[in-house]
CSV table of C-alpha atoms and ligand atoms in Angstrom, one decimal:
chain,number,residue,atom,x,y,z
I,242,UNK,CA,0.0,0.0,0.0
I,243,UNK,CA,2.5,2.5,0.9
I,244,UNK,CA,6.2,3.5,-1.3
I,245,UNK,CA,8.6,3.1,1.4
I,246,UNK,CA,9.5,0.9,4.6
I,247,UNK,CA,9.1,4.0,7.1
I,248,UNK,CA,5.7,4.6,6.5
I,249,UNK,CA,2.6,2.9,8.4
I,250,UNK,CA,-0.7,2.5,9.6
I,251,UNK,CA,-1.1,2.3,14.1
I,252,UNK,CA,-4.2,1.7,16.0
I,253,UNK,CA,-6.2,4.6,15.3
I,254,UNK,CA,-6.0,4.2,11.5
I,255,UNK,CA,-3.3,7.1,10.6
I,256,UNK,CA,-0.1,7.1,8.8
I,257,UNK,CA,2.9,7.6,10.6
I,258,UNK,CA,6.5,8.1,9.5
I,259,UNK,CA,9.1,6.7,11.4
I,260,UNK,CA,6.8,4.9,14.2
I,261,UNK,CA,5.0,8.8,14.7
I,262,UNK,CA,1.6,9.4,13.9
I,263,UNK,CA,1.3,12.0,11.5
I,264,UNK,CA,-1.5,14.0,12.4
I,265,UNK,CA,0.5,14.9,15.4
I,266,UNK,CA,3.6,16.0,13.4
I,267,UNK,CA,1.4,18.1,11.4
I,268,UNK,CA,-0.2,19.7,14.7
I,269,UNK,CA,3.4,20.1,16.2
I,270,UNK,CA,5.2,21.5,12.9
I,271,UNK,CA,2.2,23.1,10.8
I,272,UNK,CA,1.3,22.2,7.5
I,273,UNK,CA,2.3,22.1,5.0
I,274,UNK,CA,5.7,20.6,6.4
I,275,UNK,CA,8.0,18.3,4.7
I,276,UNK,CA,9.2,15.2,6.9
I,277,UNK,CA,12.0,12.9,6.7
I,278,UNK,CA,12.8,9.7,7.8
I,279,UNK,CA,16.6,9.7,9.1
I,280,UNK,CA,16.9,6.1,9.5
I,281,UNK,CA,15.3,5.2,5.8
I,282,UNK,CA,17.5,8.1,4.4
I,283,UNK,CA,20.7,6.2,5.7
I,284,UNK,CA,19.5,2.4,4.7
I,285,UNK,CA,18.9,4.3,1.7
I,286,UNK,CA,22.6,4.9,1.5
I,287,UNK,CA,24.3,1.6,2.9
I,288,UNK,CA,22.4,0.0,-0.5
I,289,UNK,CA,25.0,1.4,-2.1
I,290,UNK,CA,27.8,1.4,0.0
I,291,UNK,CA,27.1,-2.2,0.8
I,292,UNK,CA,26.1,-3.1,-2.8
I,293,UNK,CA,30.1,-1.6,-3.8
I,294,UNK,CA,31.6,-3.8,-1.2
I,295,UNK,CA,29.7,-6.9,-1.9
I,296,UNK,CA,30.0,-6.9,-5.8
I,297,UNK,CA,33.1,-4.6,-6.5
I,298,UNK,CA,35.5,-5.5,-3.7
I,299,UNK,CA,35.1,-2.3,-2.0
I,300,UNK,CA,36.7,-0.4,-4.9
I,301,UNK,CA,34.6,2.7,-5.4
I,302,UNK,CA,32.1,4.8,-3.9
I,303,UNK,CA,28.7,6.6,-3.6
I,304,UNK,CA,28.6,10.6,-4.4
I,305,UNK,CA,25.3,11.7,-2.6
I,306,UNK,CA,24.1,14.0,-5.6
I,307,UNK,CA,22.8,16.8,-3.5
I,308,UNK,CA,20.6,18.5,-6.2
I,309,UNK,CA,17.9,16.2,-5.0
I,310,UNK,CA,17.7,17.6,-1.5
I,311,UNK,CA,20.4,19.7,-0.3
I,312,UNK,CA,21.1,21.0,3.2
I,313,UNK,CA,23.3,21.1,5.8
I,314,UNK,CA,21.8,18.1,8.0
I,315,UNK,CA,21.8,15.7,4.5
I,316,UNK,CA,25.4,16.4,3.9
I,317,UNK,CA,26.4,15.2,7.4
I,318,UNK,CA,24.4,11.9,7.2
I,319,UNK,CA,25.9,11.7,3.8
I,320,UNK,CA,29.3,12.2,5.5
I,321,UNK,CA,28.5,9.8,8.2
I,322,UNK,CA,27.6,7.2,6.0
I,323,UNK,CA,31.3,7.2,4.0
I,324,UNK,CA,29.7,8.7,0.7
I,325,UNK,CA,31.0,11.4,-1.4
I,326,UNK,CA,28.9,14.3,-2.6
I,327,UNK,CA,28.1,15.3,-6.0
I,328,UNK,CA,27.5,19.4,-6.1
I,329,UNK,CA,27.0,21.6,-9.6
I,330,UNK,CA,26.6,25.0,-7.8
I,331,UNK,CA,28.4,27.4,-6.0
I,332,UNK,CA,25.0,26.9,-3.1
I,333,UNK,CA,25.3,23.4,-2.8
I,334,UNK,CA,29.2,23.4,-2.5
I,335,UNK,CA,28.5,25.7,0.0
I,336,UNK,CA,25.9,24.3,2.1
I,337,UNK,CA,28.7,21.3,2.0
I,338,UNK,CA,31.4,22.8,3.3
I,339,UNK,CA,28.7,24.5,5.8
I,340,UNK,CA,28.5,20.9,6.8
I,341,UNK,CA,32.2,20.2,7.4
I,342,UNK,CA,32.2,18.0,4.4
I,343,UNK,CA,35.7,16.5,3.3
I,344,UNK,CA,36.0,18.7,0.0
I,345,UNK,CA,38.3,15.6,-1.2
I,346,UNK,CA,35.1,13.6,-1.6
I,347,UNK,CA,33.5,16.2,-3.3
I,348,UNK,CA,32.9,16.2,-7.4
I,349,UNK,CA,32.4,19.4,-8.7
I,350,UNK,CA,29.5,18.7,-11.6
I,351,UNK,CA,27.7,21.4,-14.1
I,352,UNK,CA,27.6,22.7,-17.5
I,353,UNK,CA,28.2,26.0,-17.3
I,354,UNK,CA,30.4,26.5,-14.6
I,355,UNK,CA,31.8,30.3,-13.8
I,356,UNK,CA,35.6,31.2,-12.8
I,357,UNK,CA,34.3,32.1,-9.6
I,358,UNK,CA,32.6,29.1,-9.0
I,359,UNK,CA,35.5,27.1,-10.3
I,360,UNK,CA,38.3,29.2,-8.0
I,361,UNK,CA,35.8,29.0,-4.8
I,362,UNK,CA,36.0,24.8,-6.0
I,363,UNK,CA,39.9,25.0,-6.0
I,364,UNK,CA,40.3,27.1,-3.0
I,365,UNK,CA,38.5,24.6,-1.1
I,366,UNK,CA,40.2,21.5,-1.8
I,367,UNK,CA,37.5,19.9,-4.0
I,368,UNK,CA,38.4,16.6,-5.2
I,369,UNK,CA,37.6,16.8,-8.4
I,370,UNK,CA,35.8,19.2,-11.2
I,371,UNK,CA,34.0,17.3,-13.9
I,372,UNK,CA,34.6,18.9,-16.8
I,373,UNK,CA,31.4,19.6,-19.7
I,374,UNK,CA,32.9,21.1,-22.5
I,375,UNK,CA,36.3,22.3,-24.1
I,376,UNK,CA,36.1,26.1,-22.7
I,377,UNK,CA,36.0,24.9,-19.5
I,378,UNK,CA,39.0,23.1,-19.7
I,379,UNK,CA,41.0,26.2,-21.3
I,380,UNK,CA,39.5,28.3,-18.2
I,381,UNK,CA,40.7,25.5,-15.2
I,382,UNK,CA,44.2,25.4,-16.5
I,383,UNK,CA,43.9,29.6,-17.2
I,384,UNK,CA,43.7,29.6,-13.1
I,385,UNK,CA,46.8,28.1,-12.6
I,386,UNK,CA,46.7,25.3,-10.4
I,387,UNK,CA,46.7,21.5,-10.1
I,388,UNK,CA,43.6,19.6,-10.4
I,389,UNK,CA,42.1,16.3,-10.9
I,390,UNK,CA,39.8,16.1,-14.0
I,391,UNK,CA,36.8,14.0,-15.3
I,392,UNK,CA,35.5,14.2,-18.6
I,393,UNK,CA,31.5,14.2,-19.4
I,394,UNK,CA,31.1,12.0,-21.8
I,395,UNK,CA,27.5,11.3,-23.9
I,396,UNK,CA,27.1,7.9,-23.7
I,397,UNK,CA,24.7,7.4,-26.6
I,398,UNK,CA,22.2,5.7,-24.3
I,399,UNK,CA,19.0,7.3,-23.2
I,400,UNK,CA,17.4,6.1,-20.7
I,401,UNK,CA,13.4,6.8,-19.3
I,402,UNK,CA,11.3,5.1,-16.7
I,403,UNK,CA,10.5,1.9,-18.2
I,404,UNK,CA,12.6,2.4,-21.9
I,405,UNK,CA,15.8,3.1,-23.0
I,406,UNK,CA,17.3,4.2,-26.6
I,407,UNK,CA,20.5,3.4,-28.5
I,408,UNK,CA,20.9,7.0,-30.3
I,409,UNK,CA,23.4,9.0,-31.5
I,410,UNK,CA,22.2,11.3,-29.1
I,411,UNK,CA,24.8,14.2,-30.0
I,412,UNK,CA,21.6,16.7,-28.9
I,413,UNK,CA,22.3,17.2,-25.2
I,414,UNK,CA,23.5,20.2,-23.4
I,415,UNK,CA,25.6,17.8,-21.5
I,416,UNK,CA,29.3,16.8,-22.2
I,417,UNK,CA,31.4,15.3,-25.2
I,418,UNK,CA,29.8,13.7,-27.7
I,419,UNK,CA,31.5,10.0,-28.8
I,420,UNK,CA,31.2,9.6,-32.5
I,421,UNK,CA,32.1,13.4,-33.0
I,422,UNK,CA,35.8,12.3,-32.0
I,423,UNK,CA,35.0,15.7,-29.6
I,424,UNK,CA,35.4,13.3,-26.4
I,425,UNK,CA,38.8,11.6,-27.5
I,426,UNK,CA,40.3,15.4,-28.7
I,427,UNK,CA,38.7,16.4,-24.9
I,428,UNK,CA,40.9,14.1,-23.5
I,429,UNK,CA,44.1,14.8,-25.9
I,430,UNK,CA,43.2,18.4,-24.9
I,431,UNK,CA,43.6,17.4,-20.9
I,432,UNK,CA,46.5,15.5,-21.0
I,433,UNK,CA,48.1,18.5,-23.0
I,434,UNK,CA,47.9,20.6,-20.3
I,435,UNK,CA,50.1,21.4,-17.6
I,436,UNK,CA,47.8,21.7,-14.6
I,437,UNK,CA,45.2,19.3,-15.0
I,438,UNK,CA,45.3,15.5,-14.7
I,439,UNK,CA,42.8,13.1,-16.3
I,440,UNK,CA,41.9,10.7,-13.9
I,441,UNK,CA,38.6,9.9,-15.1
I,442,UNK,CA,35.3,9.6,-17.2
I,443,UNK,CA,31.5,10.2,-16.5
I,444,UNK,CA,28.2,9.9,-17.8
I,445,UNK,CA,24.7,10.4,-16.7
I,446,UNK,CA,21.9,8.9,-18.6
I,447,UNK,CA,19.0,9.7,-17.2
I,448,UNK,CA,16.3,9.6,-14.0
I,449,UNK,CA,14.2,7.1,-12.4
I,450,UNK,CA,14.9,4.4,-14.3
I,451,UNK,CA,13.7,1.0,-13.8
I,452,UNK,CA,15.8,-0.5,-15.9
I,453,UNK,CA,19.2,-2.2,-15.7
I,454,UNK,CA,20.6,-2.9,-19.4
I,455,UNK,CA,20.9,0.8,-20.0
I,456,UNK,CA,23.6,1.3,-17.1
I,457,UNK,CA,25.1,-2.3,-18.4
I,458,UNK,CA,25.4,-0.3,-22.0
I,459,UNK,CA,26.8,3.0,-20.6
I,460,UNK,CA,29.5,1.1,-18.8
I,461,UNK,CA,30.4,-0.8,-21.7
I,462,UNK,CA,30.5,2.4,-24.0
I,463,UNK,CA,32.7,4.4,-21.5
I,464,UNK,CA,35.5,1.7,-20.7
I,465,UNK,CA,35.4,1.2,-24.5
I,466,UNK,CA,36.5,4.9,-24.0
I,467,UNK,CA,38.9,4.1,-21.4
I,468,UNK,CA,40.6,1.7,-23.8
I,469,UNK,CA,40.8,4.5,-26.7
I,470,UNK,CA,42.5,7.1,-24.6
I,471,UNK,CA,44.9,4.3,-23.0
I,472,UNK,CA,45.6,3.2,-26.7
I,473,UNK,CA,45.9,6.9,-28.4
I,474,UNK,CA,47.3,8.9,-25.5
I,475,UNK,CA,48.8,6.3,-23.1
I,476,UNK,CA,46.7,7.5,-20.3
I,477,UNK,CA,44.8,4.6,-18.4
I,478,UNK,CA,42.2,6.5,-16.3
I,479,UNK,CA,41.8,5.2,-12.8
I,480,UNK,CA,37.9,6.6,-12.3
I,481,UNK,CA,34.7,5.7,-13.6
I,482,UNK,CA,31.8,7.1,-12.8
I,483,UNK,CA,28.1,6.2,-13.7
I,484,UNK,CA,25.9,8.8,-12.8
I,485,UNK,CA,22.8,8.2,-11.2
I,486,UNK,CA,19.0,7.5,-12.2
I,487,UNK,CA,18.1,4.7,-10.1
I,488,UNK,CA,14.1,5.4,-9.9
I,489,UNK,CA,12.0,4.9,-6.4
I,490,UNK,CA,8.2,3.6,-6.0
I,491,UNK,CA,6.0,6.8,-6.1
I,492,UNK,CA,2.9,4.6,-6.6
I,493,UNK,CA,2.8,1.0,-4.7
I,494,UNK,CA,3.0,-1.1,-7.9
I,495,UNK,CA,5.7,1.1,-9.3
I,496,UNK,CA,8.6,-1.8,-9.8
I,497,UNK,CA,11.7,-0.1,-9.0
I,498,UNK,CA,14.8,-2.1,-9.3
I,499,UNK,CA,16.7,-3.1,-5.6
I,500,UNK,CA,20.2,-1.7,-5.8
I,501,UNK,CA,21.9,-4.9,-4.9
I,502,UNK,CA,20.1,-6.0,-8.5
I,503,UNK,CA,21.1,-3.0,-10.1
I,504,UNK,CA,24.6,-3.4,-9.4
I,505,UNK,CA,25.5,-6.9,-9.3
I,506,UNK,CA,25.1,-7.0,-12.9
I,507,UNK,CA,26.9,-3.5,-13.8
I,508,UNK,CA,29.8,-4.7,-11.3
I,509,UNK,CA,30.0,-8.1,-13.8
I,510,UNK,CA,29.7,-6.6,-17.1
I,511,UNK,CA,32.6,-4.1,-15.7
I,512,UNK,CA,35.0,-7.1,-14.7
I,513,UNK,CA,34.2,-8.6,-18.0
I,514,UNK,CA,34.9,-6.0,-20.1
I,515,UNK,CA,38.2,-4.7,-18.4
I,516,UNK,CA,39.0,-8.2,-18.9
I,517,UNK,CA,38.8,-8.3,-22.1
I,518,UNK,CA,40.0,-4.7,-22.9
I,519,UNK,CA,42.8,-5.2,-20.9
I,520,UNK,CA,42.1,-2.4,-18.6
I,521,UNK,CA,43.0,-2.4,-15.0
I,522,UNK,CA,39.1,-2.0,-13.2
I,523,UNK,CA,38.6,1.4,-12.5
I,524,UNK,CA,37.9,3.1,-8.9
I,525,UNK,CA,33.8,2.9,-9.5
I,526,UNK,CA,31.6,5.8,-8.5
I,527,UNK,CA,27.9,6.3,-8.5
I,528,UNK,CA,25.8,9.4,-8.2
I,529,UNK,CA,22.3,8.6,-6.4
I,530,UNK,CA,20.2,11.5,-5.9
I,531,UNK,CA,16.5,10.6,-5.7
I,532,UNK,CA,17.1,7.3,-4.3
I,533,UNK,CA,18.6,8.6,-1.3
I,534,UNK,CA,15.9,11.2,0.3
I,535,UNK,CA,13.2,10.5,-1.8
I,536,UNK,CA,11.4,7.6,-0.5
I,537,UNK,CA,12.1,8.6,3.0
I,538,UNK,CA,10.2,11.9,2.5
I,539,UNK,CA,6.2,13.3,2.8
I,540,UNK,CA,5.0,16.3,2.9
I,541,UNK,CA,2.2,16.6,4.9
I,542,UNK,CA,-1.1,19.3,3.8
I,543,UNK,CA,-4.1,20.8,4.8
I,544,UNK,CA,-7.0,21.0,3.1
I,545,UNK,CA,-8.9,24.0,2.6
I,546,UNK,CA,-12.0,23.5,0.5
I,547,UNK,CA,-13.8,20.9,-1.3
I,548,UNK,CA,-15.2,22.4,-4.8
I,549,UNK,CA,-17.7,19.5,-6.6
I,550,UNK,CA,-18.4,20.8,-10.0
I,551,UNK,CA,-21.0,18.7,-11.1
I,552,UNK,CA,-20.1,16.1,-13.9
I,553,UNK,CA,-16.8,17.5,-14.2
I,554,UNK,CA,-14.6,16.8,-10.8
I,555,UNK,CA,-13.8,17.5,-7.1
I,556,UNK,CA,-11.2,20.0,-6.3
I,557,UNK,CA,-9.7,19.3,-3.1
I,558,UNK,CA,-7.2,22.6,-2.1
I,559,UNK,CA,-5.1,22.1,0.0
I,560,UNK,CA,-2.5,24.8,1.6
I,561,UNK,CA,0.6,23.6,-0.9
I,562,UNK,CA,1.1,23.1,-4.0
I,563,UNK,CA,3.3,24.2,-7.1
I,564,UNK,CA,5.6,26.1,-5.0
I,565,UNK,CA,6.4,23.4,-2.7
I,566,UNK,CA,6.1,20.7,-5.3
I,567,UNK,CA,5.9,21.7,-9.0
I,568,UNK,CA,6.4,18.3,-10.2
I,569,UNK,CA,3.3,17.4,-11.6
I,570,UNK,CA,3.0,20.4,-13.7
I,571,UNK,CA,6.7,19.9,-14.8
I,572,UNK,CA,6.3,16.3,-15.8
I,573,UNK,CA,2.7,15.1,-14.9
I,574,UNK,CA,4.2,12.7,-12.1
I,575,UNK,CA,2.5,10.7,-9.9
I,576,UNK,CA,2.0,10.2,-6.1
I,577,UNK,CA,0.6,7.9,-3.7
I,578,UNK,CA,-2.1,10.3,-1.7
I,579,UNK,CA,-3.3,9.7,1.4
I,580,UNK,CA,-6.1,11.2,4.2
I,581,UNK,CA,-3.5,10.7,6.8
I,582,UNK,CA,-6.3,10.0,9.7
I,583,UNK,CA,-7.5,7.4,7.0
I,584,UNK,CA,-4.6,5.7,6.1
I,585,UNK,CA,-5.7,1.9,6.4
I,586,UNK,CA,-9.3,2.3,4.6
I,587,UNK,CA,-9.3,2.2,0.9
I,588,UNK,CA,-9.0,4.8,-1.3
I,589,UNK,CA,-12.6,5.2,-2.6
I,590,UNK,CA,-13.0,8.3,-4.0
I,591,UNK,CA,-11.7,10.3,-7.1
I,592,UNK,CA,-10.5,13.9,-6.5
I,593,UNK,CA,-8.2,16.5,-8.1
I,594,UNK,CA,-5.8,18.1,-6.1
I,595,UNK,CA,-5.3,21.6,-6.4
I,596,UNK,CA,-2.6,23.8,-4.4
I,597,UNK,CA,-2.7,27.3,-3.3
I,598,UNK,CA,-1.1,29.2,-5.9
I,599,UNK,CA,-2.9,31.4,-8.9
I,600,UNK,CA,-2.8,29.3,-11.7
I,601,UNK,CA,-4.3,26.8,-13.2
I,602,UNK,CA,-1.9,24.1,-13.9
I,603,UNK,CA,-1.1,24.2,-10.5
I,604,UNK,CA,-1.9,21.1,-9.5
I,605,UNK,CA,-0.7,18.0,-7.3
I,606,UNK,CA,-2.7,15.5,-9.2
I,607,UNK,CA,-5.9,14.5,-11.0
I,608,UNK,CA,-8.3,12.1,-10.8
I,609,UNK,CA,-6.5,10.3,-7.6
I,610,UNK,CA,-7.9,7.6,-5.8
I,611,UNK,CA,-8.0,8.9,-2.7
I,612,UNK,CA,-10.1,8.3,1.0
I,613,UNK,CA,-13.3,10.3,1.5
I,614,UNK,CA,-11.8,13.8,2.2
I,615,UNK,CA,-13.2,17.2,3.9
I,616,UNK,CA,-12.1,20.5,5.0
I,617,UNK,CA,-9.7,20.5,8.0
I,618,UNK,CA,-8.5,16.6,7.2
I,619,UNK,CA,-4.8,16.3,7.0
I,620,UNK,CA,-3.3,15.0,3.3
I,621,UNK,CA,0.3,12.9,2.9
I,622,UNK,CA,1.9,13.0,-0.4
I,623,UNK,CA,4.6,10.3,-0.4
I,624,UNK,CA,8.1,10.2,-1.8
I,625,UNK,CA,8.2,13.8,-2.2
I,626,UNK,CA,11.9,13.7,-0.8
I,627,UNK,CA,13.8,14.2,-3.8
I,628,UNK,CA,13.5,17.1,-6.5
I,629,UNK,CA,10.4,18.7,-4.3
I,630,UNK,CA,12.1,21.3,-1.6
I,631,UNK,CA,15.2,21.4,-4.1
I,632,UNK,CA,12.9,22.5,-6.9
I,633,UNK,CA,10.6,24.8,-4.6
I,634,UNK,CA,9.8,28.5,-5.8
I,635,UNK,CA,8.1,31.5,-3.6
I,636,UNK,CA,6.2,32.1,-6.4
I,637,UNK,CA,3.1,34.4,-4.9
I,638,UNK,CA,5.5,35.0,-2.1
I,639,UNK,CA,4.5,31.9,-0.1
I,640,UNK,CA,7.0,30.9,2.1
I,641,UNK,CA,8.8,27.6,1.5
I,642,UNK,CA,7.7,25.1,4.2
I,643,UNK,CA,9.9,23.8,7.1
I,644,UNK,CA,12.1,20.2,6.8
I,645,UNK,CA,11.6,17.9,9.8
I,646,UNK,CA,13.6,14.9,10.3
I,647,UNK,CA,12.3,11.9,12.1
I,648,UNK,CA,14.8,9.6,14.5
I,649,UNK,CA,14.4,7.4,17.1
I,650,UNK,CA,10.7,8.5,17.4
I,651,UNK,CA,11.9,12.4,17.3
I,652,UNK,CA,11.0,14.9,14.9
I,653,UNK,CA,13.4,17.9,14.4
I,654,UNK,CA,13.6,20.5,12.1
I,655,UNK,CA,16.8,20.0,9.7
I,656,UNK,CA,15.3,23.2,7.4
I,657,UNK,CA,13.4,26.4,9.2
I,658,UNK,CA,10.1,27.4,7.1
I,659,UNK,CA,10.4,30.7,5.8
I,660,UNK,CA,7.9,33.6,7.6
I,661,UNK,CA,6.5,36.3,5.3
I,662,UNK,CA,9.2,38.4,6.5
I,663,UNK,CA,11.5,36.9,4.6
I,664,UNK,CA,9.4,37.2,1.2
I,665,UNK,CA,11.0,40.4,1.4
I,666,UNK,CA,14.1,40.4,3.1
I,667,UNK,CA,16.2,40.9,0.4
I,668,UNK,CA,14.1,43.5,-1.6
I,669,UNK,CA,16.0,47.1,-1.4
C,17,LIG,N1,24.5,12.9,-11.5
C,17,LIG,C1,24.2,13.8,-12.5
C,17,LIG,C2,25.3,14.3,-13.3
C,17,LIG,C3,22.9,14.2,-12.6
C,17,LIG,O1,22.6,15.1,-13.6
C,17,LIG,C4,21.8,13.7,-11.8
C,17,LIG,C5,20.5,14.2,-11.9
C,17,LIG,C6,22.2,12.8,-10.8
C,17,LIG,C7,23.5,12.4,-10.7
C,17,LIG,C8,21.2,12.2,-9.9
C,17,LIG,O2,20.2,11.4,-10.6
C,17,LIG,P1,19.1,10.7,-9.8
C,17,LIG,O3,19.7,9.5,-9.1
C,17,LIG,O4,18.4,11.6,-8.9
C,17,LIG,O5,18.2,10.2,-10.9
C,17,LIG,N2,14.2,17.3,-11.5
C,17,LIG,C9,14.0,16.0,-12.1
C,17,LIG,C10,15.2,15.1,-12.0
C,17,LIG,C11,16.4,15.8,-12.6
C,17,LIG,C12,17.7,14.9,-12.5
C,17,LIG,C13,18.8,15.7,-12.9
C,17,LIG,N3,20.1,15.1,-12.8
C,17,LIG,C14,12.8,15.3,-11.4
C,17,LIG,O6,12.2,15.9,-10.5
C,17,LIG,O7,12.4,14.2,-11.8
């Protein structure tokens, strides 16, 4: 019934996260609220970690990519758990280092990076800079000082939800293209230089994927890469790194792949081909974002008023909405709703559910299946922990919500709300 292991139904019928009933969380924080499960967050992480050990001998690690959810009290339980972090901004590398991150573990990731963000990167130790496109690499060595390099590559494989697509697939915004020869003259480019060392390659091909022959393919594609550079340039790169897209359940029969699955099979068609490439096997990195936070996260609603329009549909509002989640009006996707005092009965009627904001699109979904609902009831949209507070907007000046995180039967907030104040705080 429900998308992830720290959800429930007690004895009086509500949902709870993390053993806690949440009609009492939204009482305590307000709604809406976001809230987070600690301990699912860091089983969410030991998949990986564990998966890398069992399968690849230990030899790689996890970058937490913090785009889906980043703050301060993420990047310590990232820390904790022995993963590295994936950042593309100047704000996420900061809210990392905010959190006493090792910058050494830290991969500095984006398409369009500026100077500045690249010299606030080098001046704090980052590990390494992952580097998009040839102007990039002319402005890293311009500044002057040693660093360690991957190389974007486009892999040629796309990958969706339940499909994936052998293309050509030069049209991205992202990296070196193969067949181009732009990736190997990348790499010529690199090891030309006199500051910057290639120690790696990188590809991303796609999110919330189901899927595991499309990461089998992209590894396959990329050592085939590794074994061109090490044949043409005599550089064997020590550092591959996969990306991420692993997709989560956001509705119950949603059939997302376990990451011990997921990477048993990459880790052998890795060992095979080095084999047979004759390349050493590369340190192996992986870039979850969604996979980490967003199954351990709710966000829990009010709702306002009930609006039947005769032979058309029910719009429930509820005190959210685009601002807090605009993913259904981005990409039409889907959630599990819930009346959280109602949690156990089944979902009987069909409702639209409409946020707070003016316009029409904005939306949190339509004709849901849903428990009988009123005005005053408390609403749980699940696995909204990835890509929902990390894509939030103050559009109508609505203040972002808070971010509570649930341990041990404790909520606390990791993430203050915003007050109304603060909708102008920075107007002059
Ligand atoms: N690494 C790179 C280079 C990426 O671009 C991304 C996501 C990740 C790792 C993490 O991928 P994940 O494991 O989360 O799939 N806003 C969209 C998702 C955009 C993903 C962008 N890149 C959404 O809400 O679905």
């Amino acid at each position: 019934m429900f998308t992830s292991d720290c959800l429930n139904v007690n004895e009086k019928g509500h949902l709870t996260i993390g053993g806690v009933d949440t009609l009492d969380l939204a009482a305590r924080h307000g709604t809406p609220v976001m809230v987070m499960d600690e301990a699912q967050i860091r089983a969410n992480c030991r998949a990986y970690t564990s998966s890398i050990a069992q399968y690849y001998g230990g030899h790689g690690m996890a970058l937490y990519a913090s785009k889906a959810f980043s703050c301060k009290e993420i990047c310590r339980i990232a820390k904790e758990e022995g993963m590295g972090l994936d950042v593309v901004s100047a704000g996420e590398l900061y809210t990392a280092l905010q959190a006493d991150f090792p910058p050494q573990h830290i991969y500095f990731h984006g398409n369009n990076k500026s100077l500045a963000e690249l010299e606030m990167a080098l001046d704090a130790g980052v590990g390494y800079i992952v580097i998009d496109n040839m102007q990039e690499i002319e402005l890293l060595e311009g500044m002057g000082k040693p660093a360690q390099v991957l190389l974007r590559i486009k892999p040629g494989v796309e990958a969706h939800t339940h499909e994936f697509i052998r293309t050509g697939q030069i049209d991205s915004k992202f990296g070196f293209a193969l067949e181009t020869g732009e990736a190997i003259a990348a790499a010529r480019a690199v090891v030309q230089t006199q500051h910057l060392s290639l120690v790696g390659i990188h590809c991303h091909i796609g999110s919330q994927i189901f899927d595991v022959a499309p990461f089998e393919l992209a590894a396959q594609v990329l050592l085939g890469f590794m074994a061109k550079v090490k044949a043409e340039l005599g550089v064997e790169m020590s550092q591959l790194n996969l990306g991420g897209g692993i997709g989560i359940k956001y509705l119950p029969d949603d059939a997302a792949p376990s990451y011990t699955v997921y990477f048993e099979h990459v880790a052998q068609v890795i060992e095979q081909q080095c084999a047979a490439l004759g390349l050493t096997k590369p340190f192996l990195l992986l870039e979850p974002g969604r996979s980490i936070p967003g199954p351990a996260g709710i966000t829990l609603y009010t709702v306002g008023n009930v609006k039947e329009i005769s032979d058309v549909r029910t719009y429930v509002a509820v005190d959210g909405g685009m601002g807090d989640n605009p993913r259904y009006m981005m990409y039409g996707a889907k959630y599990t709703i819930l009346n959280a005092a109602k949690a156990g009965e089944p979902a009987t009627e069909t409702y639209t559910i409409a946020g707070r904001y003016c316009e029409s699109g904005d939306l949190l979904a339509e004709h849901a299946l849903v428990q009988p609902l009123q005005p005053g009831d408390v609403l749980a949209v699940l696995s909204t922990g990835a890509y929902n507070y990390a894509m939030a907007s103050n559009y109508n000046r609505v203040p972002k919500p808070p971010v509570v995180m649930m341990r041990d039967g404790e909520s606390r907030v990791i993430v203050r709300g915003e007050t109304i104040e603060d909708m102008a705080r920075l107007d002059v």
